[in-house]
Amino acid sequence: MQPLPLRAAQDMIRLLNQPVYRNQNFKLWLSYFEIYGGKLYDLLSDRRHLLMREDGKKQVCIVGLQEFEVSDVQVVREYIERGNAARSTGSTGANEESSRSHAILQLAVKKHIIVTETRRQRDRDANEAKNTKAVGKISFIDLAGSERGADTTDNDRQTRIEGAEINKSLLALKECIRALDNDQIHIPFRGSKLTEVLRDSFVGNSRTVMISCISPNAGSCEHTLNTLRYATGLKVFQRVATQERSSLLHQLFLP
């Protein structure tokens, strides 16, 4: 069975290859990064440190994040495997190999627009420049699991610090969703890098789905209960989209 991101990429590529969209210069772009210790790293560019900025429209921009144009599912698979291999992992009392970061895989549809401008320099020749316009984006976020103090008691200081940072970011996410559900004026997106990155997944023209993973192992009972409680608090959240959707956006992301 194909992982969810691959299945999504396959559907998106198939749709973009239809004549009605192919002739309009729609392209699919992929990026993959992680949030580790409150910092951002590009998983497809030698774990280069990334900076996060907010533009004039209060949109979060990740400076330096490398994007790759993709048109084949096998290429998408290779990028995902490459990113997974670069992701931060470590051993805890609960797992021999545990994710120590939140990983964000993004597939963005952009339309390439040819803009013809008349140059007013010495030659005054017509100059063609390519611009791109974002149409839609789907993000797959693999959240690191919350950790109890008992899971990291026997680990070194660095592992305990990582666990505390993971729990802090998950709590910040929960607080943001609670504030949105209560229609609060101030939403604490700046509580962590995770919530800042996910801001556009909860406001405006977006939809969000959370999949919770639990274990049937009796030894994981407390983790399972905590996960179910967390998910229960999120499933009641409702948000109304505020922007109109294009027909392509509807077909790609909102079936």
Coordinates of C-alpha atoms in Angstrom, one line a residue, residues 117-127:
E117 CA 7.1 44.0 -19.9
T118 CA 8.6 46.8 -22.0
R119 CA 12.0 47.7 -20.9
R120 CA 12.8 51.4 -20.7
Q121 CA 16.5 50.9 -20.9
R122 CA 18.7 51.7 -23.8
D123 CA 17.4 48.9 -26.1
R124 CA 13.7 49.2 -25.2
D125 CA 13.2 45.6 -26.2
A126 CA 10.3 43.5 -25.0
N127 CA 11.4 41.3 -22.1

